[in-house]
CSV table of N, CA and C in Angstrom, one decimal:
chain,number,residue,atom,x,y,z
A,123,MET,N,140.1,34.8,63.9
A,123,MET,CA,140.8,36.2,64.0
A,123,MET,C,140.1,37.0,65.2
A,124,ILE,N,140.8,37.8,65.7
A,124,ILE,CA,140.2,38.5,66.9
A,124,ILE,C,139.6,39.7,66.3
A,125,SER,N,138.5,40.2,66.8
A,125,SER,CA,137.7,41.4,66.4
A,125,SER,C,138.0,42.4,67.5
A,126,LEU,N,138.6,43.6,67.2
A,126,LEU,CA,139.0,44.4,68.3
A,126,LEU,C,138.2,45.8,68.0
A,127,PRO,N,137.4,46.3,69.2
A,127,PRO,CA,136.6,47.4,68.9
A,127,PRO,C,137.3,48.6,68.9
A,128,GLY,N,136.8,49.5,68.2
A,128,GLY,CA,137.2,50.8,68.3
A,128,GLY,C,138.5,51.1,68.0
A,129,GLY,N,139.2,50.6,66.9
A,129,GLY,CA,140.6,50.6,66.6
A,129,GLY,C,141.6,50.2,67.5
A,130,ALA,N,141.1,49.2,68.5
A,130,ALA,CA,142.2,48.7,69.4
A,130,ALA,C,143.2,47.9,68.6
A,131,ARG,N,144.4,48.0,69.0
A,131,ARG,CA,145.6,47.0,68.5
A,131,ARG,C,146.0,46.0,69.5
A,132,LEU,N,146.0,44.7,69.3
A,132,LEU,CA,146.6,43.8,70.2
A,132,LEU,C,148.1,44.0,70.0
A,133,LEU,N,148.7,44.2,71.3
A,133,LEU,CA,150.1,44.3,71.4
A,133,LEU,C,150.9,43.1,71.5
A,134,PRO,N,152.1,43.1,70.9
A,134,PRO,CA,152.9,42.0,71.1
A,134,PRO,C,153.5,41.6,72.3
A,135,TRP,N,153.0,41.8,73.4
A,135,TRP,CA,153.3,41.3,74.7
A,135,TRP,C,151.9,41.2,75.7
A,136,SER,N,152.1,40.6,76.7
A,136,SER,CA,151.0,40.4,77.7
A,136,SER,C,151.4,40.9,78.9
A,137,THR,N,150.4,40.8,79.7
A,137,THR,CA,150.4,41.4,81.2
A,137,THR,C,151.3,40.1,81.8
A,138,ALA,N,151.5,40.4,83.0
A,138,ALA,CA,152.3,39.6,83.9
A,138,ALA,C,151.5,38.2,84.1
A,139,GLU,N,150.0,38.5,84.0
A,139,GLU,CA,149.1,37.3,84.3
A,139,GLU,C,148.9,36.5,83.0
A,140,GLY,N,149.5,36.9,81.8
A,140,GLY,CA,149.5,36.3,80.5
A,140,GLY,C,148.2,36.9,79.8
A,141,LYS,N,147.5,37.9,80.1
A,141,LYS,CA,146.3,38.6,79.6
A,141,LYS,C,146.8,39.4,78.4
A,142,PRO,N,146.2,39.5,77.3
A,142,PRO,CA,146.4,40.4,76.1
A,142,PRO,C,146.4,41.9,76.6
A,143,CYS,N,147.4,42.6,75.9
A,143,CYS,CA,147.5,44.0,76.1
A,143,CYS,C,147.0,44.6,74.7
A,144,TYR,N,146.4,45.9,74.8
A,144,TYR,CA,145.8,46.6,73.7
A,144,TYR,C,146.3,48.1,73.8
A,145,VAL,N,146.3,48.7,72.7
A,145,VAL,CA,146.4,50.1,72.7
A,145,VAL,C,145.4,50.6,71.8
A,146,ILE,N,144.8,51.6,71.9
A,146,ILE,CA,143.6,52.4,71.1
A,146,ILE,C,144.3,53.6,70.7
A,147,GLY,N,144.1,53.9,69.3
A,147,GLY,CA,144.8,55.2,68.8
A,147,GLY,C,144.8,54.8,67.3
A,148,ASP,N,145.4,55.9,66.5
A,148,ASP,CA,145.7,55.9,65.0
A,148,ASP,C,146.8,55.2,64.6
A,149,GLY,N,147.6,54.6,65.7
A,149,GLY,CA,148.9,53.7,65.1
A,149,GLY,C,150.1,54.4,65.0
A,150,THR,N,149.9,56.0,65.2
A,150,THR,CA,151.1,56.5,65.1
A,150,THR,C,151.8,57.3,66.6
A,151,GLY,N,151.3,56.6,67.5
A,151,GLY,CA,151.6,57.1,68.8
A,151,GLY,C,152.9,56.3,69.4
A,152,TYR,N,153.5,56.5,70.5
A,152,TYR,CA,154.5,56.0,71.1
A,152,TYR,C,154.4,54.5,71.2
A,153,VAL,N,153.4,54.3,71.9
A,153,VAL,CA,153.1,52.6,72.3
A,153,VAL,C,153.0,51.9,70.8
A,154,SER,N,152.4,52.6,69.8
A,154,SER,CA,152.4,51.7,68.6
A,154,SER,C,153.8,51.6,67.9
A,155,ARG,N,154.6,52.6,68.1
A,155,ARG,CA,155.9,52.5,67.4
A,155,ARG,C,156.8,51.6,68.4
A,156,VAL,N,156.5,51.4,69.6
A,156,VAL,CA,157.3,50.5,70.3
A,156,VAL,C,156.7,48.9,69.8
A,157,ALA,N,155.5,49.0,69.8
A,157,ALA,CA,155.0,47.6,69.4
A,157,ALA,C,155.6,47.3,68.0
A,158,ASP,N,155.5,48.1,67.0
A,158,ASP,CA,156.1,47.9,65.5
A,158,ASP,C,157.5,47.4,66.0
A,159,ASN,N,158.3,48.3,66.6
A,159,ASN,CA,159.8,47.5,66.8
A,159,ASN,C,159.8,46.2,67.5
A,160,VAL,N,159.0,46.0,68.5
A,160,VAL,CA,159.0,44.5,69.1
A,160,VAL,C,158.6,43.6,68.1
A,161,GLU,N,157.7,43.9,67.4
A,161,GLU,CA,157.1,43.0,66.4
A,161,GLU,C,158.3,42.6,65.3
A,162,CYS,N,158.9,43.6,64.8
A,162,CYS,CA,160.0,43.5,64.1
A,162,CYS,C,161.2,42.7,64.6
A,163,VAL,N,161.5,42.8,65.8
A,163,VAL,CA,162.5,42.1,66.4
A,163,VAL,C,162.2,40.4,66.8
A,164,GLN,N,160.7,40.4,67.1
A,164,GLN,CA,160.2,39.1,67.1
A,164,GLN,C,160.2,38.2,65.7
A,165,LEU,N,159.8,39.0,64.8
A,165,LEU,CA,159.8,38.2,63.6
A,165,LEU,C,161.3,38.0,62.9
A,166,GLY,N,162.2,38.9,63.5
A,166,GLY,CA,163.8,38.6,63.0
A,166,GLY,C,164.3,37.5,63.8
A,167,MET,N,164.1,37.5,65.0
A,167,MET,CA,164.5,36.2,66.0
A,167,MET,C,164.0,34.8,65.4
A,168,ALA,N,162.5,35.0,65.0
A,168,ALA,CA,162.1,33.8,64.6
A,168,ALA,C,162.6,33.3,63.3
A,169,SER,N,163.0,34.2,62.3
A,169,SER,CA,163.8,33.9,61.1
A,169,SER,C,165.2,33.3,61.4
A,170,GLU,N,165.8,33.8,62.2
A,170,GLU,CA,167.1,33.4,62.9
A,170,GLU,C,166.9,31.8,63.3
A,171,LEU,N,165.9,31.9,64.2
A,171,LEU,CA,165.7,30.4,64.8
A,171,LEU,C,165.4,29.4,63.8
A,172,LEU,N,164.6,29.8,62.7
A,172,LEU,CA,164.4,28.7,61.7
A,172,LEU,C,165.5,28.3,61.1
A,173,ASP,N,166.6,29.3,60.7
A,173,ASP,CA,167.9,28.9,60.2
A,173,ASP,C,168.7,28.0,61.2
A,174,HIS,N,168.6,28.4,62.4
A,174,HIS,CA,169.4,27.5,63.4
A,174,HIS,C,168.7,26.1,63.6
A,175,ALA,N,167.3,26.0,63.4
A,175,ALA,CA,166.5,24.5,63.3
A,175,ALA,C,167.1,23.9,62.3
A,176,ALA,N,167.3,24.5,61.3
A,176,ALA,CA,167.5,23.8,59.8
A,176,ALA,C,168.8,23.0,60.1
A,177,ASP,N,169.8,24.0,60.7
A,177,ASP,CA,171.2,23.3,60.8
A,177,ASP,C,171.2,22.2,61.8
A,178,MET,N,170.4,22.4,63.1
A,178,MET,CA,170.5,21.5,64.1
A,178,MET,C,169.8,20.1,63.6
A,179,LEU,N,168.7,20.3,62.8
A,179,LEU,CA,168.0,19.2,62.3
A,179,LEU,C,168.8,18.3,61.3
A,180,GLY,N,169.6,19.1,60.7
A,180,GLY,CA,170.5,18.3,59.7
A,180,GLY,C,171.9,17.7,60.5
A,181,ASP,N,172.0,18.1,61.7
A,181,ASP,CA,173.0,17.4,62.4
A,181,ASP,C,172.8,16.3,63.1
A,182,GLY,N,173.1,15.1,62.7
A,182,GLY,CA,172.8,13.9,63.3
A,182,GLY,C,173.4,13.6,64.8
A,183,LYS,N,174.1,14.7,65.5
A,183,LYS,CA,174.7,14.7,66.8
A,183,LYS,C,173.8,15.3,67.7
A,184,ALA,N,172.7,16.1,67.2
A,184,ALA,CA,171.8,16.7,68.2
A,184,ALA,C,171.2,16.1,69.1
A,185,THR,N,171.3,16.3,70.4
A,185,THR,CA,170.7,15.4,71.5
A,185,THR,C,169.3,15.7,71.8
A,186,PRO,N,168.5,14.8,72.4
A,186,PRO,CA,167.2,15.1,72.7
A,186,PRO,C,167.0,16.2,73.4
A,187,VAL,N,167.8,16.5,74.3
A,187,VAL,CA,167.5,17.8,75.2
A,187,VAL,C,167.8,19.0,74.2
A,188,GLN,N,168.6,19.1,73.4
A,188,GLN,CA,169.0,20.2,72.6
A,188,GLN,C,167.5,20.3,71.5
A,189,LEU,N,167.0,19.1,71.2
A,189,LEU,CA,166.0,19.2,70.4
A,189,LEU,C,164.7,19.6,71.0
A,190,ARG,N,164.6,19.2,72.1
A,190,ARG,CA,163.4,19.7,73.1
A,190,ARG,C,163.5,21.2,73.5
A,191,TYR,N,164.8,21.8,73.6
A,191,TYR,CA,165.0,23.2,73.8
A,191,TYR,C,164.7,23.9,72.5
A,192,LEU,N,165.1,23.4,71.3
A,192,LEU,CA,164.9,23.9,70.0
A,192,LEU,C,163.3,23.9,69.8
A,193,ALA,N,162.5,22.9,70.0
A,193,ALA,CA,161.2,22.8,69.8
A,193,ALA,C,160.5,23.8,70.8
A,194,ALA,N,160.9,24.1,72.1
A,194,ALA,CA,160.3,25.1,72.9
A,194,ALA,C,160.3,26.5,72.3
A,195,ARG,N,161.7,26.7,71.9
A,195,ARG,CA,161.9,28.1,71.2
A,195,ARG,C,161.1,28.3,70.0
A,196,LEU,N,160.8,27.2,69.3
A,196,LEU,CA,160.2,27.3,68.0
A,196,LEU,C,158.7,27.6,68.5
A,197,ALA,N,158.2,26.9,69.4
A,197,ALA,CA,156.8,27.2,69.8
A,197,ALA,C,156.6,28.5,70.2
A,198,GLU,N,157.6,29.2,70.9
A,198,GLU,CA,157.5,30.7,71.5
A,198,GLU,C,157.4,31.4,70.1
A,199,ALA,N,158.4,31.2,69.2
A,199,ALA,CA,158.4,32.1,67.9
A,199,ALA,C,157.1,32.1,67.1
A,200,LEU,N,156.6,30.7,67.0
A,200,LEU,CA,155.3,30.7,66.4
A,200,LEU,C,154.2,31.4,67.1
A,201,ARG,N,154.1,31.3,68.2
A,201,ARG,CA,153.2,32.0,69.2
A,201,ARG,C,153.3,33.5,69.0
A,202,ASP,N,154.5,34.0,68.9
A,202,ASP,CA,154.6,35.4,68.8
A,202,ASP,C,154.2,35.9,67.4
A,203,ALA,N,154.5,34.9,66.3
A,203,ALA,CA,154.2,35.2,64.9
A,203,ALA,C,152.5,35.2,64.6
A,204,HIS,N,152.1,34.4,65.3
A,204,HIS,CA,150.6,34.2,65.4
A,204,HIS,C,149.9,35.5,65.9
A,205,ARG,N,150.5,35.8,67.1
A,205,ARG,CA,149.9,37.1,67.7
A,205,ARG,C,150.0,38.4,66.8
A,206,ILE,N,151.1,38.3,66.2
A,206,ILE,CA,151.4,39.4,65.0
A,206,ILE,C,150.4,39.2,64.0
A,207,ALA,N,150.3,38.2,63.5
A,207,ALA,CA,149.3,38.0,62.4
A,207,ALA,C,147.9,38.3,62.8
A,208,GLU,N,147.6,37.9,64.1
A,208,GLU,CA,146.2,38.4,64.6
A,208,GLU,C,146.1,39.9,64.5
A,209,SER,N,146.8,40.4,65.1
A,209,SER,CA,147.0,41.9,65.3
A,209,SER,C,146.7,42.6,64.0
A,210,ARG,N,147.8,42.1,63.0
A,210,ARG,CA,147.7,42.9,61.8
A,210,ARG,C,146.3,42.5,61.0
A,211,GLY,N,145.9,41.4,61.1
A,211,GLY,CA,144.7,40.9,60.4
A,211,GLY,C,143.7,41.6,60.9
A,212,ALA,N,143.5,42.0,62.2
A,212,ALA,CA,142.3,42.7,62.8
A,212,ALA,C,142.4,44.0,62.4
A,213,ARG,N,143.7,44.7,62.4
A,213,ARG,CA,143.7,46.1,61.8
A,213,ARG,C,143.4,46.1,60.4
A,214,LEU,N,143.7,45.2,59.5
A,214,LEU,CA,143.5,45.3,58.0
A,214,LEU,C,141.9,45.2,57.9
A,215,SER,N,141.4,44.2,58.6
A,215,SER,CA,139.8,44.0,58.4
A,215,SER,C,139.3,45.4,58.8
A,216,ALA,N,139.7,46.1,59.8
A,216,ALA,CA,139.1,47.3,60.3
A,216,ALA,C,139.3,48.5,59.2
A,217,VAL,N,140.1,48.4,58.1
A,217,VAL,CA,140.3,49.6,57.2
A,217,VAL,C,139.8,48.8,55.8
A,218,THR,N,139.6,47.7,55.5
A,218,THR,CA,139.3,47.1,54.4
A,218,THR,C,138.1,46.6,54.2
A,219,PRO,N,137.2,47.2,53.4
A,219,PRO,CA,135.6,46.8,53.5
A,219,PRO,C,135.8,45.3,52.8
A,220,PRO,N,134.9,44.6,53.3
A,220,PRO,CA,134.8,43.0,52.8
A,220,PRO,C,134.3,43.2,51.4
A,221,SER,N,134.8,42.2,50.6
A,221,SER,CA,134.7,42.2,49.2
A,221,SER,C,133.3,41.6,48.9
A,222,ASP,N,132.6,42.2,47.8
A,222,ASP,CA,131.0,41.5,47.6
A,222,ASP,C,131.1,40.2,46.8
A,223,GLY,N,132.3,39.9,46.5
A,223,GLY,CA,132.6,38.5,45.5
A,223,GLY,C,132.7,39.0,44.3
A,224,ALA,N,132.7,40.1,43.8
A,224,ALA,CA,132.7,40.5,42.3
A,224,ALA,C,134.2,40.4,41.9
């Protein structure tokens, strides 16, 4: 998991060079709300893609080109979901004290 200093939030998009973007704040600002919306869209698209993948994999007529395209889109969706999980996990660990095992 990524450790973010000072309440920084990993955003669900990158720079043109592929570097991560962050926002610092309390989570109520404009950029945080846009990020929440983007994450919601990304997770919704991933869910729809999983349904499409199930249909396509059950179809014996899917071509190798179609399956490669599907695999590429699934990889993108998994990358987005992983980034969202990292961002949310870092924010949770920032507000939740570690358990002492009791």
